[in-house]
Amino acid sequence: MSTQALLEPSDTAEVAAVKQRFSLKEWIFTTDHKRVAVLYMIGAFAAFFVAGLMAMLMRTELASLGPTVTADPSTYNTWLYFHGAAMILGYQIPALTGFFANYYVPLMIGAKDVAFPRVNALSVWLFWMGIILALLTFVIPDPPDIMWTGYPPYSILTGGNTAFYTFTVLLMGFSSIAGGVNFLTTIIYMRAPGVTWGKMNMFIWCTLAAFIIQIIFVPVLGSAVTMLTFDKYLGTSFFNPAAGGSPLIYENLFWFYSHPAVYVIFLPAIGLIYEIIATFARNRIFNYKKIVYYGVMGVVGLGGIVWAHHLYVAGIPNWMILIHVFMTLIISVPVGLLMIGLLGTLYKGSIHYATPMLYAAGFLFLFLIGGLTGIPNAMSSIYIHLTDTYWMPGHFHYVMAISMTTAIIGGTYYVFPKMTGRMYNETLGRIGFILFFVGVNITFMFTMIMGVKGMPRRYYDYQQFPEIEWMQQIATVGSYIIFLGALVVLISWLHGAFYGRKVGRNPWGSRSLEWTHAPSPPPPGNYGDGVKLPDDWNPYGYGK
Amino acid sequence: MFSAATLTGKEVDSAFWVITGICAVLFVLIIFFMLFFLYRYRRSRSPVPGDIEGNATLELSFLGISIVIVLAMFLWGWDGYRMIRGQAPEGSLEVKATGQMWLWTFEYGQGRQSNTLILPYGKPVSIRLFSNDVIHSLYVPAFRVKQDAVPGSEKDLWFTPDETGTFDLFCAEYCGTGHSAMITKAVVVGEADFNAWLAGKKEITPAGAAPAAAAKGEKTGAEKGRELFQSKGCSACHSTDGSKLIGPSFKGLFGKKETVVTAGKEREITVDEAYIIKSEHEPAADVVVGFQPLMPPSPMNDEEIKAVIEFMKTLK
Ligand code: HEM
Ligand SMILES: [Cu+2]
Ligand SMILES: [Cu+2]
């Protein structure tokens, strides 16, 4: 195998030297960015797993008309609430801006750690408190049932415990803001000499962009949910129409954050895909500068003025809709540029198909479908029919949930040898990918078709649609295949971490700093006495 | 897509198919390049990477072309949107629609009120939309229209039914436990039938429902009560088989002793006619222990409530 040739003889020795005794206390109080990353990883994948179980329960409930798993619609609503909130706030955002940002940013820029390691520990603690609070949903007598959007006045009137929602959002939000300050500082001030703005890894650019968005927009969501809680428990009436408030203000504030949140997920995810594709195709990033300036920064610049595309039928004024229809279409241009950049990087590459590359290829396909199914949404006349039907879960699972999950799982496979010093089993990796890929396409293709037929979303039952029961059943079978795939992925990681073949510092033959200069796994402090880079160094310099 | 039953809906459909076609072409085109690159540049075939820095012309032409496409889509989509969401034509039939957990009520001029949306064929309809409690959304898939009903403000929508028949009407904005049961029908009939109905001379029932008109008058109170139980939305929260939904089950309810909370204090009552009538008008006055004060005041008159009580008595 060609990768074997890249191993240096000293590598295995390095690996043995850093092996340490396990101490829980050290893990909890750690300030090492790589350990913080692992803590984020465990929390995020735990959220993914539990929220995934909720998805399995929902899919099973939907597999037949009438009650299947539960006869109580509010139980279904609680599952759906948990699924949506945990997948976004507990899994995707922390996996990308917590786990990967922590693991990669200091390594890729040649730094010893992040700028404020103790603030970093605070971030991960807040995140874990949020995860624990979210999991309490399953033991409290009045779990929240307000969906991850939490629209008033329902969230004010419901007997469900809206405060759990608010405090989970606030904990995650504070965690993110602390992380944002930390990573922006790290990226701006702690780059090793030679890692200039023009030579930064794509993932670093994307993370920088994502944290700029987080810092600007999270406070808005924080204040919105705080006002919501005041309305419910303290009798204020910001959003309560019974006393002159307006639910539409909340809807606007909520999406003012939650649409940009999509880019907080999207940017680091596509950054990871760039890293994977560059490494496995051994190729330079196609049009690197333009991709960064027009693509990444274009998304940051435009991302804050498209939120109202979630509200075309909510009853906002037509002039506002006009602006947002326009801006939404315009923002597809930088996103398209980012996609073209990926294709360009494949062009004349030398592609090696290990598991991370399979996930990257899967990403291209899934995100393409997600993007194309966004076109009918952007046509405001068609949108009226499609919104709030199953079409929307179908579309956003493609464009966000599933695409970004391929980036997260693929990114984890990619970083795996660096993190553990061992290689996962390639066959298990492939089986997991195939199950996952087949499963998601079955499930969400049928989800979209059901939406076109008019089935509204967030429906516990679908008495008026007996003719689509068979599609629901196929979608359910698809979701079981996804679940099986996720289990195989998990097994391959656990197996690899304990029994995998030992590897050296650069099993993929990458030119990026974390692979060429740090042992696997990197020791605390990463690079010892710092990195010195030759003038012609480039993380994507495969030509020479 | 199943066929649209409004004039605007038919235009939406043709746009939908054109867009689907465009998407299919783009899909084939992009997937071709994608698969070609993924296959052609695999390592065994392409051992040495090309190390291309980029191609500014390609990039700029992509920028240019995509902006043009996007602008064209914007203009076209906005045109359709304005047509659907613009002002209703003069002389449209006005209907006031109100959503509440989990029931739709439609009010016409001349005091006519209904829980199904009855409409005349071929005449533009303008709906003024309200909500009594939380956000709901009026959605008739066959009409290709949807609009949220927001408490505290008035929203509107209009369309012109272009086919007679019975169509499903849903709530498309999450509104709690009964969200997926907040369903009724839109029935489009000929103008003459509609006018007769409006004047109270004729009943119109959705196709597929039990033929109610035939047995009218001979119906017992309990049968009438069962129909009201369903059409007035009681069934969204109260079961007839003893299972606990949002409210207490009707099974064995009549004559039962219940502990209720009145003005913060618990007390014991017997469920009798007077209690039920009071509960319908002021649901929050006495709340059965273990339930939330979620029930809206009932739109029924005392005679109708008595019919429901007759029905309740049959549920032993
Ligand atoms: C892995 C397999 C997954 C399956 C089978 C699945 C399935 C579902 C189902 C059945 C619904 C409910 C549709 C409805 O009743 O309206 C749903 C909603 C949702 N899912 Fe997933 N999902 C999966 C993964 C994800 C992931 C990875 C995310 C990450 C962002 C995600 C985010 C959401 C969101 C935000 C909603 C909407 C919640 C709401 O309506 O409030 N899902 N999903
Ligand atoms: Cu959005
Ligand atoms: Cu609803």
mmCIF file with all atom_site columns, N, CA and C in Angstrom, chain A residues 73 77 145 154 251 280 282 284 287 313 315 321-322 329 337 347-353 384-385 387-388 453 458-459 464-465, chain B residues 2 38 41 43 46-47 49-51 53-55 59 78 81 135 139 146-148 155 168 170-172 174 176-177 179 185:
data_model
loop_
_atom_site.group_PDB
_atom_site.id
_atom_site.type_symbol
_atom_site.label_atom_id
_atom_site.label_alt_id
_atom_site.label_comp_id
_atom_site.label_asym_id
_atom_site.label_entity_id
_atom_site.label_seq_id
_atom_site.pdbx_PDB_ins_code
_atom_site.Cartn_x
_atom_site.Cartn_y
_atom_site.Cartn_z
_atom_site.occupancy
_atom_site.B_iso_or_equiv
_atom_site.pdbx_formal_charge
_atom_site.auth_seq_id
_atom_site.auth_comp_id
_atom_site.auth_asym_id
_atom_site.auth_atom_id
_atom_site.pdbx_PDB_model_num
ATOM 1   N N  . PRO A 1 73  ? -50.337 11.484 21.163  1.00 0.00 ? 73  PRO A N  1
ATOM 2   C CA . PRO A 1 73  ? -49.580 12.360 20.252  1.00 0.00 ? 73  PRO A CA 1
ATOM 3   C C  . PRO A 1 73  ? -48.532 13.197 20.969  1.00 0.00 ? 73  PRO A C  1
ATOM 4   N N  . ASN A 1 77  ? -44.670 14.231 20.021  1.00 0.00 ? 77  ASN A N  1
ATOM 5   C CA . ASN A 1 77  ? -44.194 15.610 19.933  1.00 0.00 ? 77  ASN A CA 1
ATOM 6   C C  . ASN A 1 77  ? -42.941 15.829 20.771  1.00 0.00 ? 77  ASN A C  1
ATOM 7   N N  . ASP A 1 145 ? -42.592 20.310 24.719  1.00 0.00 ? 145 ASP A N  1
ATOM 8   C CA . ASP A 1 145 ? -43.181 19.771 23.483  1.00 0.00 ? 145 ASP A CA 1
ATOM 9   C C  . ASP A 1 145 ? -43.342 20.894 22.489  1.00 0.00 ? 145 ASP A C  1
ATOM 10  N N  . TYR A 1 154 ? -47.741 29.164 21.636  1.00 0.00 ? 154 TYR A N  1
ATOM 11  C CA . TYR A 1 154 ? -47.869 27.791 22.120  1.00 0.00 ? 154 TYR A CA 1
ATOM 12  C C  . TYR A 1 154 ? -46.871 27.518 23.232  1.00 0.00 ? 154 TYR A C  1
ATOM 13  N N  . GLU A 1 251 ? -40.740 34.980 15.960  1.00 0.00 ? 251 GLU A N  1
ATOM 14  C CA . GLU A 1 251 ? -40.403 34.210 14.756  1.00 0.00 ? 251 GLU A CA 1
ATOM 15  C C  . GLU A 1 251 ? -39.241 34.860 14.021  1.00 0.00 ? 251 GLU A C  1
ATOM 16  N N  . PHE A 1 280 ? -6.870  13.385 -0.238  1.00 0.00 ? 280 PHE A N  1
ATOM 17  C CA . PHE A 1 280 ? -7.015  12.112 -0.937  1.00 0.00 ? 280 PHE A CA 1
ATOM 18  C C  . PHE A 1 280 ? -6.884  12.260 -2.445  1.00 0.00 ? 280 PHE A C  1
ATOM 19  N N  . ARG A 1 282 ? -4.735  14.468 -3.521  1.00 0.00 ? 282 ARG A N  1
ATOM 20  C CA . ARG A 1 282 ? -3.378  15.031 -3.607  1.00 0.00 ? 282 ARG A CA 1
ATOM 21  C C  . ARG A 1 282 ? -3.353  16.240 -4.522  1.00 0.00 ? 282 ARG A C  1
ATOM 22  N N  . ARG A 1 284 ? -4.117  20.608 -5.123  1.00 0.00 ? 284 ARG A N  1
ATOM 23  C CA . ARG A 1 284 ? -4.276  21.962 -4.638  1.00 0.00 ? 284 ARG A CA 1
ATOM 24  C C  . ARG A 1 284 ? -5.756  22.315 -4.617  1.00 0.00 ? 284 ARG A C  1
ATOM 25  N N  . ASN A 1 287 ? -8.743  27.342 -7.260  1.00 0.00 ? 287 ASN A N  1
ATOM 26  C CA . ASN A 1 287 ? -9.112  28.749 -7.046  1.00 0.00 ? 287 ASN A CA 1
ATOM 27  C C  . ASN A 1 287 ? -9.195  29.122 -5.576  1.00 0.00 ? 287 ASN A C  1
ATOM 28  N N  . VAL A 1 313 ? -45.075 32.416 4.688   1.00 0.00 ? 313 VAL A N  1
ATOM 29  C CA . VAL A 1 313 ? -46.516 32.274 4.938   1.00 0.00 ? 313 VAL A CA 1
ATOM 30  C C  . VAL A 1 313 ? -46.863 32.628 6.379   1.00 0.00 ? 313 VAL A C  1
ATOM 31  N N  . GLY A 1 315 ? -47.057 35.602 7.546   1.00 0.00 ? 315 GLY A N  1
ATOM 32  C CA . GLY A 1 315 ? -47.795 36.855 7.636   1.00 0.00 ? 315 GLY A CA 1
ATOM 33  C C  . GLY A 1 315 ? -46.894 38.054 7.860   1.00 0.00 ? 315 GLY A C  1
ATOM 34  N N  . ILE A 1 321 ? -40.647 40.128 2.231   1.00 0.00 ? 321 ILE A N  1
ATOM 35  C CA . ILE A 1 321 ? -40.520 38.871 1.503   1.00 0.00 ? 321 ILE A CA 1
ATOM 36  C C  . ILE A 1 321 ? -39.729 39.091 0.223   1.00 0.00 ? 321 ILE A C  1
ATOM 37  N N  . LEU A 1 322 ? -40.032 40.182 -0.459  1.00 0.00 ? 322 LEU A N  1
ATOM 38  C CA . LEU A 1 322 ? -39.337 40.484 -1.716  1.00 0.00 ? 322 LEU A CA 1
ATOM 39  C C  . LEU A 1 322 ? -37.822 40.509 -1.500  1.00 0.00 ? 322 LEU A C  1
ATOM 40  N N  . LEU A 1 329 ? -31.805 33.842 -3.141  1.00 0.00 ? 329 LEU A N  1
ATOM 41  C CA . LEU A 1 329 ? -31.308 33.359 -4.424  1.00 0.00 ? 329 LEU A CA 1
ATOM 42  C C  . LEU A 1 329 ? -29.854 33.764 -4.609  1.00 0.00 ? 329 LEU A C  1
ATOM 43  N N  . LEU A 1 337 ? -20.213 28.382 -5.594  1.00 0.00 ? 337 LEU A N  1
ATOM 44  C CA . LEU A 1 337 ? -18.765 28.511 -5.779  1.00 0.00 ? 337 LEU A CA 1
ATOM 45  C C  . LEU A 1 337 ? -18.010 27.499 -4.924  1.00 0.00 ? 337 LEU A C  1
ATOM 46  N N  . TYR A 1 347 ? -10.517 17.628 -10.035 1.00 0.00 ? 347 TYR A N  1
ATOM 47  C CA . TYR A 1 347 ? -10.078 17.643 -11.422 1.00 0.00 ? 347 TYR A CA 1
ATOM 48  C C  . TYR A 1 347 ? -8.563  17.451 -11.511 1.00 0.00 ? 347 TYR A C  1
ATOM 49  N N  . LYS A 1 348 ? -8.155  16.476 -12.312 1.00 0.00 ? 348 LYS A N  1
ATOM 50  C CA . LYS A 1 348 ? -6.745  16.128 -12.455 1.00 0.00 ? 348 LYS A CA 1
ATOM 51  C C  . LYS A 1 348 ? -6.088  15.770 -11.130 1.00 0.00 ? 348 LYS A C  1
ATOM 52  N N  . GLY A 1 349 ? -6.868  15.301 -10.195 1.00 0.00 ? 349 GLY A N  1
ATOM 53  C CA . GLY A 1 349 ? -6.295  14.840 -8.936  1.00 0.00 ? 349 GLY A CA 1
ATOM 54  C C  . GLY A 1 349 ? -5.804  13.412 -9.081  1.00 0.00 ? 349 GLY A C  1
ATOM 55  N N  . SER A 1 350 ? -5.464  12.829 -7.932  1.00 0.00 ? 350 SER A N  1
ATOM 56  C CA . SER A 1 350 ? -5.018  11.446 -7.932  1.00 0.00 ? 350 SER A CA 1
ATOM 57  C C  . SER A 1 350 ? -5.709  10.787 -6.747  1.00 0.00 ? 350 SER A C  1
ATOM 58  N N  . ILE A 1 351 ? -6.961  10.396 -6.979  1.00 0.00 ? 351 ILE A N  1
ATOM 59  C CA . ILE A 1 351 ? -7.864  10.108 -5.863  1.00 0.00 ? 351 ILE A CA 1
ATOM 60  C C  . ILE A 1 351 ? -7.674  8.702  -5.310  1.00 0.00 ? 351 ILE A C  1
ATOM 61  N N  . HIS A 1 352 ? -7.469  8.650  -4.009  1.00 0.00 ? 352 HIS A N  1
ATOM 62  C CA . HIS A 1 352 ? -7.363  7.365  -3.331  1.00 0.00 ? 352 HIS A CA 1
ATOM 63  C C  . HIS A 1 352 ? -8.627  7.171  -2.498  1.00 0.00 ? 352 HIS A C  1
ATOM 64  N N  . TYR A 1 353 ? -9.317  6.037  -2.682  1.00 0.00 ? 353 TYR A N  1
ATOM 65  C CA . TYR A 1 353 ? -10.606 5.863  -2.017  1.00 0.00 ? 353 TYR A CA 1
ATOM 66  C C  . TYR A 1 353 ? -10.502 5.131  -0.688  1.00 0.00 ? 353 TYR A C  1
ATOM 67  N N  . ILE A 1 384 ? -45.065 28.217 -1.313  1.00 0.00 ? 384 ILE A N  1
ATOM 68  C CA . ILE A 1 384 ? -46.289 28.284 -0.510  1.00 0.00 ? 384 ILE A CA 1
ATOM 69  C C  . ILE A 1 384 ? -46.897 26.896 -0.341  1.00 0.00 ? 384 ILE A C  1
ATOM 70  N N  . HIS A 1 385 ? -46.888 26.121 -1.398  1.00 0.00 ? 385 HIS A N  1
ATOM 71  C CA . HIS A 1 385 ? -47.435 24.764 -1.289  1.00 0.00 ? 385 HIS A CA 1
ATOM 72  C C  . HIS A 1 385 ? -46.512 23.854 -0.485  1.00 0.00 ? 385 HIS A C  1
ATOM 73  N N  . THR A 1 387 ? -43.988 24.470 1.783   1.00 0.00 ? 387 THR A N  1
ATOM 74  C CA . THR A 1 387 ? -43.503 24.724 3.138   1.00 0.00 ? 387 THR A CA 1
ATOM 75  C C  . THR A 1 387 ? -44.392 24.051 4.178   1.00 0.00 ? 387 THR A C  1
ATOM 76  N N  . ASP A 1 388 ? -43.766 23.675 5.279   1.00 0.00 ? 388 ASP A N  1
ATOM 77  C CA . ASP A 1 388 ? -44.472 22.998 6.369   1.00 0.00 ? 388 ASP A CA 1
ATOM 78  C C  . ASP A 1 388 ? -45.101 21.671 5.964   1.00 0.00 ? 388 ASP A C  1
ATOM 79  N N  . LYS A 1 453 ? -47.052 15.527 -2.034  1.00 0.00 ? 453 LYS A N  1
ATOM 80  C CA . LYS A 1 453 ? -48.452 15.102 -2.006  1.00 0.00 ? 453 LYS A CA 1
ATOM 81  C C  . LYS A 1 453 ? -49.268 15.834 -0.953  1.00 0.00 ? 453 LYS A C  1
ATOM 82  N N  . ARG A 1 458 ? -44.603 17.457 11.141  1.00 0.00 ? 458 ARG A N  1
ATOM 83  C CA . ARG A 1 458 ? -44.908 17.412 12.573  1.00 0.00 ? 458 ARG A CA 1
ATOM 84  C C  . ARG A 1 458 ? -46.262 16.776 12.831  1.00 0.00 ? 458 ARG A C  1
ATOM 85  N N  . TYR A 1 459 ? -46.604 15.772 12.009  1.00 0.00 ? 459 TYR A N  1
ATOM 86  C CA . TYR A 1 459 ? -47.877 15.067 12.173  1.00 0.00 ? 459 TYR A CA 1
ATOM 87  C C  . TYR A 1 459 ? -47.636 13.723 12.827  1.00 0.00 ? 459 TYR A C  1
ATOM 88  N N  . GLN A 1 464 ? -55.624 11.151 6.725   1.00 0.00 ? 464 GLN A N  1
ATOM 89  C CA . GLN A 1 464 ? -56.149 11.564 5.425   1.00 0.00 ? 464 GLN A CA 1
ATOM 90  C C  . GLN A 1 464 ? -55.297 11.043 4.267   1.00 0.00 ? 464 GLN A C  1
ATOM 91  N N  . PHE A 1 465 ? -54.218 10.353 4.586   1.00 0.00 ? 465 PHE A N  1
ATOM 92  C CA . PHE A 1 465 ? -53.306 9.923  3.518   1.00 0.00 ? 465 PHE A CA 1
ATOM 93  C C  . PHE A 1 465 ? -53.066 8.425  3.536   1.00 0.00 ? 465 PHE A C  1
ATOM 94  N N  . PHE B 2 2   ? -50.488 15.696 -7.538  1.00 0.00 ? 2   PHE B N  1
ATOM 95  C CA . PHE B 2 2   ? -51.911 15.531 -7.807  1.00 0.00 ? 2   PHE B CA 1
ATOM 96  C C  . PHE B 2 2   ? -52.456 16.856 -8.316  1.00 0.00 ? 2   PHE B C  1
ATOM 97  N N  . LEU B 2 38  ? -14.595 11.678 -10.369 1.00 0.00 ? 38  LEU B N  1
ATOM 98  C CA . LEU B 2 38  ? -14.325 10.705 -9.305  1.00 0.00 ? 38  LEU B CA 1
ATOM 99  C C  . LEU B 2 38  ? -13.739 9.419  -9.887  1.00 0.00 ? 38  LEU B C  1
ATOM 100 N N  . TYR B 2 41  ? -10.081 10.300 -12.312 1.00 0.00 ? 41  TYR B N  1
ATOM 101 C CA . TYR B 2 41  ? -8.864  10.725 -11.607 1.00 0.00 ? 41  TYR B CA 1
ATOM 102 C C  . TYR B 2 41  ? -8.557  9.860  -10.389 1.00 0.00 ? 41  TYR B C  1
ATOM 103 N N  . ARG B 2 43  ? -6.571  7.048  -8.292  1.00 0.00 ? 43  ARG B N  1
ATOM 104 C CA . ARG B 2 43  ? -5.116  7.014  -8.238  1.00 0.00 ? 43  ARG B CA 1
ATOM 105 C C  . ARG B 2 43  ? -4.502  6.028  -9.221  1.00 0.00 ? 43  ARG B C  1
ATOM 106 N N  . SER B 2 46  ? -4.589  7.859  -12.493 1.00 0.00 ? 46  SER B N  1
ATOM 107 C CA . SER B 2 46  ? -3.993  9.198  -12.530 1.00 0.00 ? 46  SER B CA 1
ATOM 108 C C  . SER B 2 46  ? -3.023  9.330  -11.365 1.00 0.00 ? 46  SER B C  1
ATOM 109 N N  . PRO B 2 47  ? -1.861  8.689  -11.467 1.00 0.00 ? 47  PRO B N  1
ATOM 110 C CA . PRO B 2 47  ? -0.948  8.620  -10.316 1.00 0.00 ? 47  PRO B CA 1
ATOM 111 C C  . PRO B 2 47  ? -0.358  9.964  -9.916  1.00 0.00 ? 47  PRO B C  1
ATOM 112 N N  . PRO B 2 49  ? -0.807  14.002 -9.531  1.00 0.00 ? 49  PRO B N  1
ATOM 113 C CA . PRO B 2 49  ? -1.815  15.059 -9.571  1.00 0.00 ? 49  PRO B CA 1
ATOM 114 C C  . PRO B 2 49  ? -1.385  16.209 -10.467 1.00 0.00 ? 49  PRO B C  1
ATOM 115 N N  . GLY B 2 50  ? -2.362  16.933 -10.998 1.00 0.00 ? 50  GLY B N  1
ATOM 116 C CA . GLY B 2 50  ? -2.087  18.005 -11.950 1.00 0.00 ? 50  GLY B CA 1
ATOM 117 C C  . GLY B 2 50  ? -1.582  19.279 -11.307 1.00 0.00 ? 50  GLY B C  1
ATOM 118 N N  . ASP B 2 51  ? -1.898  19.489 -10.022 1.00 0.00 ? 51  ASP B N  1
ATOM 119 C CA . ASP B 2 51  ? -1.453  20.680 -9.302  1.00 0.00 ? 51  ASP B CA 1
ATOM 120 C C  . ASP B 2 51  ? -1.853  21.964 -10.024 1.00 0.00 ? 51  ASP B C  1
ATOM 121 N N  . GLU B 2 53  ? -3.628  25.516 -10.211 1.00 0.00 ? 53  GLU B N  1
ATOM 122 C CA . GLU B 2 53  ? -3.931  26.548 -9.225  1.00 0.00 ? 53  GLU B CA 1
ATOM 123 C C  . GLU B 2 53  ? -5.381  26.983 -9.292  1.00 0.00 ? 53  GLU B C  1
ATOM 124 N N  . GLY B 2 54  ? -5.951  26.942 -10.450 1.00 0.00 ? 54  GLY B N  1
ATOM 125 C CA . GLY B 2 54  ? -7.320  27.398 -10.599 1.00 0.00 ? 54  GLY B CA 1
ATOM 126 C C  . GLY B 2 54  ? -7.492  27.964 -11.978 1.00 0.00 ? 54  GLY B C  1
ATOM 127 N N  . ASN B 2 55  ? -8.667  28.512 -12.215 1.00 0.00 ? 55  ASN B N  1
ATOM 128 C CA . ASN B 2 55  ? -8.949  29.045 -13.526 1.00 0.00 ? 55  ASN B CA 1
ATOM 129 C C  . ASN B 2 55  ? -9.900  30.215 -13.360 1.00 0.00 ? 55  ASN B C  1
ATOM 130 N N  . GLU B 2 59  ? -14.100 30.539 -13.162 1.00 0.00 ? 59  GLU B N  1
ATOM 131 C CA . GLU B 2 59  ? -14.724 31.008 -11.931 1.00 0.00 ? 59  GLU B CA 1
ATOM 132 C C  . GLU B 2 59  ? -15.648 32.194 -12.208 1.00 0.00 ? 59  GLU B C  1
ATOM 133 N N  . TRP B 2 78  ? -41.333 35.526 -8.375  1.00 0.00 ? 78  TRP B N  1
ATOM 134 C CA . TRP B 2 78  ? -42.018 36.645 -7.724  1.00 0.00 ? 78  TRP B CA 1
ATOM 135 C C  . TRP B 2 78  ? -43.323 36.970 -8.424  1.00 0.00 ? 78  TRP B C  1
ATOM 136 N N  . TYR B 2 81  ? -45.767 34.602 -7.178  1.00 0.00 ? 81  TYR B N  1
ATOM 137 C CA . TYR B 2 81  ? -46.076 34.883 -5.786  1.00 0.00 ? 81  TYR B CA 1
ATOM 138 C C  . TYR B 2 81  ? -47.052 36.048 -5.683  1.00 0.00 ? 81  TYR B C  1
ATOM 139 N N  . ILE B 2 135 ? -50.538 29.862 17.131  1.00 0.00 ? 135 ILE B N  1
ATOM 140 C CA . ILE B 2 135 ? -50.433 29.971 15.683  1.00 0.00 ? 135 ILE B CA 1
ATOM 141 C C  . ILE B 2 135 ? -50.921 28.677 15.031  1.00 0.00 ? 135 ILE B C  1
ATOM 142 N N  . TYR B 2 139 ? -54.243 25.232 5.443   1.00 0.00 ? 139 TYR B N  1
ATOM 143 C CA . TYR B 2 139 ? -53.565 24.624 4.288   1.00 0.00 ? 139 TYR B CA 1
ATOM 144 C C  . TYR B 2 139 ? -54.515 23.671 3.572   1.00 0.00 ? 139 TYR B C  1
ATOM 145 N N  . LYS B 2 146 ? -51.577 28.363 1.479   1.00 0.00 ? 146 LYS B N  1
ATOM 146 C CA . LYS B 2 146 ? -51.255 28.145 2.888   1.00 0.00 ? 146 LYS B CA 1
ATOM 147 C C  . LYS B 2 146 ? -51.039 29.509 3.508   1.00 0.00 ? 146 LYS B C  1
ATOM 148 N N  . GLN B 2 147 ? -51.572 29.706 4.693   1.00 0.00 ? 147 GLN B N  1
ATOM 149 C CA . GLN B 2 147 ? -51.330 30.958 5.394   1.00 0.00 ? 147 GLN B CA 1
ATOM 150 C C  . GLN B 2 147 ? -51.455 30.720 6.885   1.00 0.00 ? 147 GLN B C  1
ATOM 151 N N  . ASP B 2 148 ? -50.501 31.249 7.644   1.00 0.00 ? 148 ASP B N  1
ATOM 152 C CA . ASP B 2 148 ? -50.582 31.121 9.099   1.00 0.00 ? 148 ASP B CA 1
ATOM 153 C C  . ASP B 2 148 ? -51.704 31.991 9.649   1.00 0.00 ? 148 ASP B C  1
ATOM 154 N N  . LYS B 2 155 ? -54.817 37.907 9.188   1.00 0.00 ? 155 LYS B N  1
ATOM 155 C CA . LYS B 2 155 ? -54.069 37.568 7.977   1.00 0.00 ? 155 LYS B CA 1
ATOM 156 C C  . LYS B 2 155 ? -55.098 37.245 6.906   1.00 0.00 ? 155 LYS B C  1
ATOM 157 N N  . ASP B 2 168 ? -59.143 17.925 1.329   1.00 0.00 ? 168 ASP B N  1
ATOM 158 C CA . ASP B 2 168 ? -58.680 17.955 2.714   1.00 0.00 ? 168 ASP B CA 1
ATOM 159 C C  . ASP B 2 168 ? -58.166 19.336 3.079   1.00 0.00 ? 168 ASP B C  1
ATOM 160 N N  . PHE B 2 170 ? -55.959 21.161 6.213   1.00 0.00 ? 170 PHE B N  1
ATOM 161 C CA . PHE B 2 170 ? -55.114 20.817 7.360   1.00 0.00 ? 170 PHE B CA 1
ATOM 162 C C  . PHE B 2 170 ? -54.686 22.052 8.132   1.00 0.00 ? 170 PHE B C  1
ATOM 163 N N  . CYS B 2 171 ? -54.168 21.785 9.321   1.00 0.00 ? 171 CYS B N  1
ATOM 164 C CA . CYS B 2 171 ? -53.401 22.803 10.021  1.00 0.00 ? 171 CYS B CA 1
ATOM 165 C C  . CYS B 2 171 ? -51.939 22.485 9.771   1.00 0.00 ? 171 CYS B C  1
ATOM 166 N N  . ALA B 2 172 ? -51.192 23.449 9.240   1.00 0.00 ? 172 ALA B N  1
ATOM 167 C CA . ALA B 2 172 ? -49.808 23.175 8.851   1.00 0.00 ? 172 ALA B CA 1
ATOM 168 C C  . ALA B 2 172 ? -48.797 23.816 9.791   1.00 0.00 ? 172 ALA B C  1
ATOM 169 N N  . TYR B 2 174 ? -47.377 23.789 13.712  1.00 0.00 ? 174 TYR B N  1
ATOM 170 C CA . TYR B 2 174 ? -47.481 22.995 14.931  1.00 0.00 ? 174 TYR B CA 1
ATOM 171 C C  . TYR B 2 174 ? -48.235 23.755 16.024  1.00 0.00 ? 174 TYR B C  1
ATOM 172 N N  . GLY B 2 176 ? -49.552 21.903 19.002  1.00 0.00 ? 176 GLY B N  1
ATOM 173 C CA . GLY B 2 176 ? -49.762 21.090 20.201  1.00 0.00 ? 176 GLY B CA 1
ATOM 174 C C  . GLY B 2 176 ? -50.280 19.701 19.897  1.00 0.00 ? 176 GLY B C  1
ATOM 175 N N  . THR B 2 177 ? -50.770 19.069 20.951  1.00 0.00 ? 177 THR B N  1
ATOM 176 C CA . THR B 2 177 ? -51.114 17.653 20.888  1.00 0.00 ? 177 THR B CA 1
ATOM 177 C C  . THR B 2 177 ? -52.056 17.306 19.749  1.00 0.00 ? 177 THR B C  1
ATOM 178 N N  . HIS B 2 179 ? -52.472 18.756 16.904  1.00 0.00 ? 179 HIS B N  1
ATOM 179 C CA . HIS B 2 179 ? -52.077 19.346 15.620  1.00 0.00 ? 179 HIS B CA 1
ATOM 180 C C  . HIS B 2 179 ? -52.433 18.442 14.440  1.00 0.00 ? 179 HIS B C  1
ATOM 181 N N  . LYS B 2 185 ? -62.615 19.558 5.992   1.00 0.00 ? 185 LYS B N  1
ATOM 182 C CA . LYS B 2 185 ? -62.713 19.467 4.538   1.00 0.00 ? 185 LYS B CA 1
ATOM 183 C C  . LYS B 2 185 ? -63.057 20.820 3.954   1.00 0.00 ? 185 LYS B C  1
#
